[in-house]
Tab-separated table of C-alpha atoms in Angstrom:
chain	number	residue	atom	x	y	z
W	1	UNK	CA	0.000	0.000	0.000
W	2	UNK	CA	1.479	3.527	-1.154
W	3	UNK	CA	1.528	6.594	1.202
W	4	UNK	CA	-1.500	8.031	-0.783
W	5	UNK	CA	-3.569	4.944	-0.266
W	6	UNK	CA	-2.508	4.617	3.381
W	7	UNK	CA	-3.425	8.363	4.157
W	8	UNK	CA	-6.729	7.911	2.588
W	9	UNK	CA	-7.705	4.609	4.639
W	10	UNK	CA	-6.191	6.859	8.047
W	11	UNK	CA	-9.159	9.307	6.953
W	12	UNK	CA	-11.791	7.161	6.692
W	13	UNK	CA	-11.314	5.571	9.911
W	14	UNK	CA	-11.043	8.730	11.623
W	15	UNK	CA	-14.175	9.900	10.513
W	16	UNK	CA	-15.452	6.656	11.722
W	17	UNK	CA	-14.052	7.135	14.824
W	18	UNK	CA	-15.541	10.449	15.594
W	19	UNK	CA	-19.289	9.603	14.239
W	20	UNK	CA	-19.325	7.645	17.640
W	21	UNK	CA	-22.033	4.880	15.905
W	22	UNK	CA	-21.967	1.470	17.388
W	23	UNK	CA	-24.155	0.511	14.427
W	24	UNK	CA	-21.539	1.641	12.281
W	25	UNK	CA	-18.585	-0.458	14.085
W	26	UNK	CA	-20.728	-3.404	13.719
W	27	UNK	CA	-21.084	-3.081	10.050
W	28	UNK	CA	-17.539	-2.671	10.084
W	29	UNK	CA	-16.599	-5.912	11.686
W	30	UNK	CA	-19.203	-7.730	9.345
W	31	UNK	CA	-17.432	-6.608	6.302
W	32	UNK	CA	-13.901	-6.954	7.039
W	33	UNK	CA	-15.442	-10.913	8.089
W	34	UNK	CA	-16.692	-10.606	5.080
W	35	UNK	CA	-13.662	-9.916	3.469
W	36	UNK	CA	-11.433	-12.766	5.080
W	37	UNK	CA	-13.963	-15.497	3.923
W	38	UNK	CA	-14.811	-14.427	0.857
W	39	UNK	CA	-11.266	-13.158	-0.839
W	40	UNK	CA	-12.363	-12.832	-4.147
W	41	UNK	CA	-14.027	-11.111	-6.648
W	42	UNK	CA	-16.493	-12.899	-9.479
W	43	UNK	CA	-17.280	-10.057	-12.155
W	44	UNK	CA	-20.465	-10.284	-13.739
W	45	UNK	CA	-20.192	-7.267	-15.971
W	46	UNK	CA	-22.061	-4.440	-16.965
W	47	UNK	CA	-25.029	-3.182	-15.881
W	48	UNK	CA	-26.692	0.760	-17.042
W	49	UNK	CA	-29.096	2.888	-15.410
W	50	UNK	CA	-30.115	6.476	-15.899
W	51	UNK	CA	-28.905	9.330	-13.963
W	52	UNK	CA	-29.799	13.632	-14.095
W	53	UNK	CA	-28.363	16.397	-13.422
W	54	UNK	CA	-31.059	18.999	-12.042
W	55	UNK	CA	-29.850	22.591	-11.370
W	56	UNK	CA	-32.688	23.081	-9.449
W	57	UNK	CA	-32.127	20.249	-6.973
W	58	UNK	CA	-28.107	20.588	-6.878
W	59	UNK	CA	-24.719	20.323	-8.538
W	60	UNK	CA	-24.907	17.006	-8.231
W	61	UNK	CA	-25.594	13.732	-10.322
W	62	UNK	CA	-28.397	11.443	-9.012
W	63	UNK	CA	-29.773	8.033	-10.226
W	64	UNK	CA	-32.944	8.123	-11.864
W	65	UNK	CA	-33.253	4.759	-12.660
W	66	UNK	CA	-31.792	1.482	-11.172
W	67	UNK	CA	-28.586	0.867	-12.616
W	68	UNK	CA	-29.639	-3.145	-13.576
W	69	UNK	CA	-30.037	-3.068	-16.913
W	70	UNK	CA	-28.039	-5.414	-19.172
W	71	UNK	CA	-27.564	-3.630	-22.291
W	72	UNK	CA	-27.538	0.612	-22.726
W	73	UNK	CA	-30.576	0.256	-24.968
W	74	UNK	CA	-32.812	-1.483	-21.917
W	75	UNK	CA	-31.521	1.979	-20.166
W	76	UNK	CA	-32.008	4.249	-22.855
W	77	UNK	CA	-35.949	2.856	-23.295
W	78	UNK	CA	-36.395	3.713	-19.596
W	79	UNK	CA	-35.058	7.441	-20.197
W	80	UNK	CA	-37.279	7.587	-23.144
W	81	UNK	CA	-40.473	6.368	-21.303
W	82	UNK	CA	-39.681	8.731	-18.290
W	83	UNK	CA	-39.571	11.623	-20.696
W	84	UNK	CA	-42.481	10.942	-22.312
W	85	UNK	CA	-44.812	10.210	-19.609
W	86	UNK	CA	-43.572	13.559	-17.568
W	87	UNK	CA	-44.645	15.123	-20.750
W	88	UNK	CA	-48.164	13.303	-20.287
W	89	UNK	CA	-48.579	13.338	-16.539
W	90	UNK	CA	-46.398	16.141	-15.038
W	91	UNK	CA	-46.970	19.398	-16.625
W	92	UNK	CA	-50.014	21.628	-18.154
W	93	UNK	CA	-47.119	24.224	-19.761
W	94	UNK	CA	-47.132	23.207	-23.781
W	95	UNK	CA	-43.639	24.857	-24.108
W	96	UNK	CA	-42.109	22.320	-21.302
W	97	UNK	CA	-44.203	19.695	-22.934
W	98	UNK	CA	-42.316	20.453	-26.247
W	99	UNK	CA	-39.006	20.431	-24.747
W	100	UNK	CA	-39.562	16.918	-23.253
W	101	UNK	CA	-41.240	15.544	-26.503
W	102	UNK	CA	-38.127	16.674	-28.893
W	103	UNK	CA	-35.624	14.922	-26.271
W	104	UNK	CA	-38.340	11.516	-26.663
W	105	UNK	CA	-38.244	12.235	-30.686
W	106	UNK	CA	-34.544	12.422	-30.625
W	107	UNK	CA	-34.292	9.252	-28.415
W	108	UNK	CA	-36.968	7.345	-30.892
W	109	UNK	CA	-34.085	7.719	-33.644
W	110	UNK	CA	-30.813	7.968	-32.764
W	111	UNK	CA	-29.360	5.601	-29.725
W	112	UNK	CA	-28.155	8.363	-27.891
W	113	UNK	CA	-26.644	8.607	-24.690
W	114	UNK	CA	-27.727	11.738	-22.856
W	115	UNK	CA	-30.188	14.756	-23.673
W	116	UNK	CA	-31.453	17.628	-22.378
W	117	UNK	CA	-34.787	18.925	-21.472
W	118	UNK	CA	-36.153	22.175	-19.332
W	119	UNK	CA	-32.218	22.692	-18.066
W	120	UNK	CA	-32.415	18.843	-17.104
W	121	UNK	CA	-29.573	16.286	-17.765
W	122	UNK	CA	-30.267	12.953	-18.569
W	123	UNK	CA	-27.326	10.354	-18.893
W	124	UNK	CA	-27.329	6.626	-19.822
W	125	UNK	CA	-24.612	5.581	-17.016
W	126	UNK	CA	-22.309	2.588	-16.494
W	127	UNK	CA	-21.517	0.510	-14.133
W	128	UNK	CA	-19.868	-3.031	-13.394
W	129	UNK	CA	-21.550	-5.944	-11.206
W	130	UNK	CA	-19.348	-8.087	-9.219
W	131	UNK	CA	-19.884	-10.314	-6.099
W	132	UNK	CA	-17.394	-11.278	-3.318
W	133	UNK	CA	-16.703	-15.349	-3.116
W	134	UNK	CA	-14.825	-18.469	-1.892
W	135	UNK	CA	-14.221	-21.558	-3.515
W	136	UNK	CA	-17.438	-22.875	-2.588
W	137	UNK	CA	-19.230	-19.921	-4.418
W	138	UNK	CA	-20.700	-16.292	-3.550
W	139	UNK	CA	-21.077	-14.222	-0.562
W	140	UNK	CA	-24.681	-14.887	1.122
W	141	UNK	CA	-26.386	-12.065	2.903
W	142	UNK	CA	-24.535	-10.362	6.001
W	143	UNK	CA	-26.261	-10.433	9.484
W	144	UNK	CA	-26.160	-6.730	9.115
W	145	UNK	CA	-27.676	-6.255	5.645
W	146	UNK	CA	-31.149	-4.586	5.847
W	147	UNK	CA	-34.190	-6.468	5.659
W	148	UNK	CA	-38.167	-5.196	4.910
W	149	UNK	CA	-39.765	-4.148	8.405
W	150	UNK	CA	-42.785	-5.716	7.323
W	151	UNK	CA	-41.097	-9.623	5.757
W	152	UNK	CA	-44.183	-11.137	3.331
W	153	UNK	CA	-44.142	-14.292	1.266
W	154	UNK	CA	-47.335	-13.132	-0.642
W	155	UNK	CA	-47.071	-13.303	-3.888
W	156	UNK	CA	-48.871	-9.938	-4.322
W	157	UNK	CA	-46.870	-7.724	-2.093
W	158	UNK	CA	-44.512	-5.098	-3.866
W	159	UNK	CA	-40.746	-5.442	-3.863
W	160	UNK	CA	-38.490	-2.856	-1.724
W	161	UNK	CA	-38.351	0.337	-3.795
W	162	UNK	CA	-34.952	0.252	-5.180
W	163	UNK	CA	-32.365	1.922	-2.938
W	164	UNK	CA	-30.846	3.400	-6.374
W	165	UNK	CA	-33.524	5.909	-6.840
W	166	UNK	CA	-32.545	9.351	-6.091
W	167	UNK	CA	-28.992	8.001	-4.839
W	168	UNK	CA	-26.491	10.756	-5.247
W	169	UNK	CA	-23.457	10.164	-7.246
W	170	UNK	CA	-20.066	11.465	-4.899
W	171	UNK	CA	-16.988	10.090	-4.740
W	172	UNK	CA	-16.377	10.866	-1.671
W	173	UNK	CA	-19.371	9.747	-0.083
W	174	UNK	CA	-18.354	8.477	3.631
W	175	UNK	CA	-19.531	5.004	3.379
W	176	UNK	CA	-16.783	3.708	5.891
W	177	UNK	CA	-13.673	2.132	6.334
W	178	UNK	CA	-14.369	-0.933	4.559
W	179	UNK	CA	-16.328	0.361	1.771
W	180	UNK	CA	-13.552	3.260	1.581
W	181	UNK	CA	-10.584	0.476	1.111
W	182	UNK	CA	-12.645	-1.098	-1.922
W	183	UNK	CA	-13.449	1.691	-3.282
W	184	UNK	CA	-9.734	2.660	-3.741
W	185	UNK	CA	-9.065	-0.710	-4.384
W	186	UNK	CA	-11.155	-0.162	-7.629
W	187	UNK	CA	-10.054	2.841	-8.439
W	188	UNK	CA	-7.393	0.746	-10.998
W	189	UNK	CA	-9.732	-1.650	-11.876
W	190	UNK	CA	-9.668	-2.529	-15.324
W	191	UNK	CA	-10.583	-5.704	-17.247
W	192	UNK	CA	-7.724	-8.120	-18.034
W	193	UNK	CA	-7.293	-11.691	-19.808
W	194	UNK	CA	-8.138	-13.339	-23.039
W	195	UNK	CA	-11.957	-13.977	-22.126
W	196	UNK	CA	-12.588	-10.427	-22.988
W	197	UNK	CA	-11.779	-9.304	-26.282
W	198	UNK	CA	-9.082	-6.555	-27.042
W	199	UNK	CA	-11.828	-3.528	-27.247
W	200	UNK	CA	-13.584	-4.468	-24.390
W	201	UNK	CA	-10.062	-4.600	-22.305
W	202	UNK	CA	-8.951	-1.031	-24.173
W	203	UNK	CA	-12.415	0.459	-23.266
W	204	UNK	CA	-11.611	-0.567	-19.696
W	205	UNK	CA	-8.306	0.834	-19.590
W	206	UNK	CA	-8.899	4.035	-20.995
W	207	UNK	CA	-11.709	4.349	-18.361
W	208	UNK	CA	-9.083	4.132	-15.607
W	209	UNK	CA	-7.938	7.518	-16.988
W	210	UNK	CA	-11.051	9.086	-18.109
W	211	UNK	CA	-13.535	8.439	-15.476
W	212	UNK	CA	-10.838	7.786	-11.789
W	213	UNK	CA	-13.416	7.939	-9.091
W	214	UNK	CA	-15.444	5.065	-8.530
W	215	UNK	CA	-18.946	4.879	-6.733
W	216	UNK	CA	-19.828	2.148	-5.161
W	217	UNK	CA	-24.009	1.714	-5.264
W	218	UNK	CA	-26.461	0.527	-3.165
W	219	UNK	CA	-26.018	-3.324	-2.138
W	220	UNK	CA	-28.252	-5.457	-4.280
W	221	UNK	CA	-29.451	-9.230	-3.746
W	222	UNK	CA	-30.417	-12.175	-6.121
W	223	UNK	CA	-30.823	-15.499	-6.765
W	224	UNK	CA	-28.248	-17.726	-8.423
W	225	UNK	CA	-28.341	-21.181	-8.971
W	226	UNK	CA	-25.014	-23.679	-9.472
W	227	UNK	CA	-24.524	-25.121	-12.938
W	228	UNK	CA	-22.084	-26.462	-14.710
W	229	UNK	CA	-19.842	-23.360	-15.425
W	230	UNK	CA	-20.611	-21.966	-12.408
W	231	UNK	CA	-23.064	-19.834	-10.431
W	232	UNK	CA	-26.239	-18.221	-12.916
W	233	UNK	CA	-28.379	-15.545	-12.263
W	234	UNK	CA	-31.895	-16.603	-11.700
W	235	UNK	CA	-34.066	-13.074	-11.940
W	236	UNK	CA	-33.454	-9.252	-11.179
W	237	UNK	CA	-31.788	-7.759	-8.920
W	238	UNK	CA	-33.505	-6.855	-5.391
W	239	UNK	CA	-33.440	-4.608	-2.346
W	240	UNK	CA	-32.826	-6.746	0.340
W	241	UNK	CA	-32.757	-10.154	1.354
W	242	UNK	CA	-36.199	-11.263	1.584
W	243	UNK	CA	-37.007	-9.924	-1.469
W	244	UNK	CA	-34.951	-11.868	-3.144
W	245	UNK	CA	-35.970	-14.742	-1.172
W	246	UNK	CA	-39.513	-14.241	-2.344
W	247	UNK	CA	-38.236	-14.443	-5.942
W	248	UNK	CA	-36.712	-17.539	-5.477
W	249	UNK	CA	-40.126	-18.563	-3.786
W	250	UNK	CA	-42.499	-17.072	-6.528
W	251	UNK	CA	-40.459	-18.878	-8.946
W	252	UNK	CA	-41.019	-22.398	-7.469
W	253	UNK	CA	-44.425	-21.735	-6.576
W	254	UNK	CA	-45.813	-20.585	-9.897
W	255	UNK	CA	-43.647	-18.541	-12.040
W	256	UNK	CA	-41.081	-21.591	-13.321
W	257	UNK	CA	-43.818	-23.384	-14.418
W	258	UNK	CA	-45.913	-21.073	-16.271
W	259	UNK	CA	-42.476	-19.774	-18.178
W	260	UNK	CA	-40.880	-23.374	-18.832
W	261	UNK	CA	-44.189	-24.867	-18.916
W	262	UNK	CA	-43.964	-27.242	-16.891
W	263	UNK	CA	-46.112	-30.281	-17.204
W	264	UNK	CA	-49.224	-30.963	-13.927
W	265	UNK	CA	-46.250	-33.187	-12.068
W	266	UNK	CA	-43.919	-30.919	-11.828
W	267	UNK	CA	-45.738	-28.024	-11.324
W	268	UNK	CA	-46.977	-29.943	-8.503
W	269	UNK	CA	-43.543	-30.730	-6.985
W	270	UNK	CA	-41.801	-27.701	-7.766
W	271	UNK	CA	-45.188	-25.865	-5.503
W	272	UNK	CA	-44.718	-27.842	-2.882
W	273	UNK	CA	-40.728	-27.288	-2.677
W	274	UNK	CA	-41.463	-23.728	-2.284
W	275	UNK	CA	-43.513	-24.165	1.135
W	276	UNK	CA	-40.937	-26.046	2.010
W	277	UNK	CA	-38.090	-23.344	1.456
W	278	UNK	CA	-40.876	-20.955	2.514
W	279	UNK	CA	-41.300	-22.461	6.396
W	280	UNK	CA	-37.220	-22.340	6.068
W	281	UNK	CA	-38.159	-18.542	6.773
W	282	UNK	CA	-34.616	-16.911	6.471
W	283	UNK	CA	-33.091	-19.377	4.105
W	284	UNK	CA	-30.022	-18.677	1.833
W	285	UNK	CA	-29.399	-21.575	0.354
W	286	UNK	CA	-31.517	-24.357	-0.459
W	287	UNK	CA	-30.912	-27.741	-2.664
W	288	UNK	CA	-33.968	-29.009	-4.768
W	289	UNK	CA	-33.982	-31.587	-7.565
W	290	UNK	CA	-30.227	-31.893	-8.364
W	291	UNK	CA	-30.847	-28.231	-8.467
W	292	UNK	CA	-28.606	-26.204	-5.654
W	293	UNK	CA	-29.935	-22.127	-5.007
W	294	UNK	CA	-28.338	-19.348	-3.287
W	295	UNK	CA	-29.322	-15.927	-1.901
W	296	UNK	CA	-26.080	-14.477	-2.794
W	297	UNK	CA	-25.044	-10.577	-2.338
W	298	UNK	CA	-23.999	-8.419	-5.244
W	299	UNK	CA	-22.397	-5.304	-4.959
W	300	UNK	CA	-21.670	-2.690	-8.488
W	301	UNK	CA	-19.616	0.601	-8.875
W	302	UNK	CA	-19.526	3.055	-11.472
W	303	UNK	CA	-17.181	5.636	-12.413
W	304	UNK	CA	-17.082	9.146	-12.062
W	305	UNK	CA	-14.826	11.737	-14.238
W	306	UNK	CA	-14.748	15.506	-14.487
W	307	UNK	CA	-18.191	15.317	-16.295
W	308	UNK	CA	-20.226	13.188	-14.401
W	309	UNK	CA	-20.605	9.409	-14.186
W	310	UNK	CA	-19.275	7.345	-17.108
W	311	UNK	CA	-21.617	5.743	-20.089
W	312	UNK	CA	-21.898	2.944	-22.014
W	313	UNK	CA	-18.373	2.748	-23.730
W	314	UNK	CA	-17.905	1.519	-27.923
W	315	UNK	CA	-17.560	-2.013	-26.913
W	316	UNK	CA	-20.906	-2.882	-25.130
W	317	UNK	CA	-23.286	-4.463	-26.904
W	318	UNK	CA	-27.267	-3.663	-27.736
W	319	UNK	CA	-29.272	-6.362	-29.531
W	320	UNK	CA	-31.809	-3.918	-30.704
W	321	UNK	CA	-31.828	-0.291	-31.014
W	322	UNK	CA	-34.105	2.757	-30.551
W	323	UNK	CA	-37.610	2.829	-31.755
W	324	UNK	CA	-40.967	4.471	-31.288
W	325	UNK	CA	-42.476	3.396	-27.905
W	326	UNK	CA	-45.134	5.716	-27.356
W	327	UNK	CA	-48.157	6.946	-29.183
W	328	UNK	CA	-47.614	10.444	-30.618
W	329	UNK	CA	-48.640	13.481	-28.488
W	330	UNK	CA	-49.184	16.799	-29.529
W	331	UNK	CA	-47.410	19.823	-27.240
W	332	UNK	CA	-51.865	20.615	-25.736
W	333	UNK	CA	-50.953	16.934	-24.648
W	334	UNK	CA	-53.576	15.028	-27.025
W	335	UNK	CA	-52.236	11.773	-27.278
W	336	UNK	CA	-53.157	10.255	-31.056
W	337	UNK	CA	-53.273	6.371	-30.785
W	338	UNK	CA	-52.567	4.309	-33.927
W	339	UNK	CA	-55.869	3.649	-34.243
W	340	UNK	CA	-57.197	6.914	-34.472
W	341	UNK	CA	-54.681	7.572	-36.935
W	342	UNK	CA	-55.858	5.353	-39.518
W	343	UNK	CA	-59.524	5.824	-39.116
């Protein structure tokens, strides 16, 4: 570790220090256990999001959208539905209303990467997914991590709003001494090794220089299940624990079967696996089938450079690009469905 490093982890633990919060020393202790058992780090790769800039709320960049989307496009189509329906739903002014709706045309065309609207930026951002681990797989859940204060296994009940919404975008956020050491500890990050092809490793680099400052966002869980190159993803990305145990219980229960269609049999045992993992209660692993799940914690960082937080760079990949998404809307906000059109 250099001086610079060293000075900057002497910092963070004396802010620590003085915030006197025995919460916070607990959290503390959890992650540097953390740490010790699970050395390594598995990279998933990229995930996008949308973040503004409002002059109005502050100089600063905040998340508009949860940064879990697996392509820029996905991300992009959120920005471009957000536009549209704040021109629907969130003004009466037809000259704000215009403003919005030539951002949405521009974004219907062209798969652009930020716009402008009413003195608004809007960026497509970039981040990277990765997971702590061992060699018998990835981190589960810490004692510490937040859970709902209400925990449901209905089927009905609504997620944890994402903790990415409205999450402000600084460097030197004082997330603690832990957090603070990875943080630098990413700083250099860069992708390396034959598995990723020579743009894709350049892009990386040149993001080292470009974009220094990393973020780290708000913990995520999921589900993954063990297969035979390693540990998959098995749905979205949640807030907390249970909610991501409730995925993995939904999925058993109903939603497996309706998307794999499954035939009456194993519909039937599949349901009845899912009480059991459900009277489990806390679960995070659980072995069904020749099938093994986990509840598994996944952290992501982005980067931040003089400009604001870095986008999707030459080398990631879309499988579709822009289109119209919305009916057309005139600036009086008359919306004109297709079928009007025609008659």
């Amino acid at each position: 570790m250099d001086d610079d490093w060293q000075q900057q982890i002497d910092a963070l633990q004396e802010k620590l220090v003085r915030r006197d919060d025995p919460a916070a020393w607990v959290r503390e202790a959890d992650a540097m256990d953390a740490s010790r058992r699970y050395p390594a780090l598995s990279l998933r790769g990229p995930v996008f999001g949308v973040a503004a800039q409002d002059p109005a709320v502050g100089p600063e960049w905040r998340l508009l959208k949860p940064v879990t989307d697996g392509m820029p496009q996905m991300a992009r189509d959120g920005l471009h539905s957000h536009l549209w329906f704040t021109a629907k739903d969130d003004t009466d002014e037809p000259a704000v209303r215009r403003e919005l709706l030539a951002a949405v045309a521009v974004m219907e065309r062209e798969p652009v990467n930020e716009v402008k609207a009413c003195g608004v930026r809007y960026r497509v951002v970039r981040g990277d997914e990765f997971a702590r681990c061992d060699d018998d797989g990835l981190e589960p859940p810490r004692p510490t991590d937040l859970e709902p204060a209400r925990r449901s296994w209905d089927k009905r009940a609504k997620d944890t709003p994402s903790p990415d919404i409205g999450f402000v975008l600084d460097p030197a956020r004082p997330d603690g001494l832990a957090a603070g050491a990875l943080r630098l500890g990413l700083s250099d990050f860069a992708y390396t090794g034959a598995r990723f092809p020579s743009d894709v490793r350049e892009d990386s680099e040149r993001a080292v220089t470009t974009h220094p400052d990393p973020v780290l966002l708000p913990t995520g869980f999921g589900v993954v299940e063990r297969g035979r190159h390693g540990w998959q993803p098995r749905g979205t990305l949640t807030a907390t624990p249970h909610d991501a145990r409730r995925l993995l219980y939904n999925g058993m229960s109903e939603i497996w079967a309706m998307l794999y269609r499954y035939d009456e049999t194993k519909k039937a045992k599949y349901a009845r696996a899912a009480e059991e993992y459900k009277a489990l209660d806390r679960a995070d692993e659980f072995r069904f089938d020749d099938r093994l799940f986990r509840i598994c914690r996944v952290e992501r960082f982005l980067r931040m450079g003089p400009d604001g937080p870095e986008g999707p760079r030459p080398s990631d990949i879309d499988e579709y690009g822009p289109m119209k998404m919305h009916p057309t809307m005139d600036e009086d906000g008359t919306v004109h469905h297709e079928s009007e059109a025609s008659g």
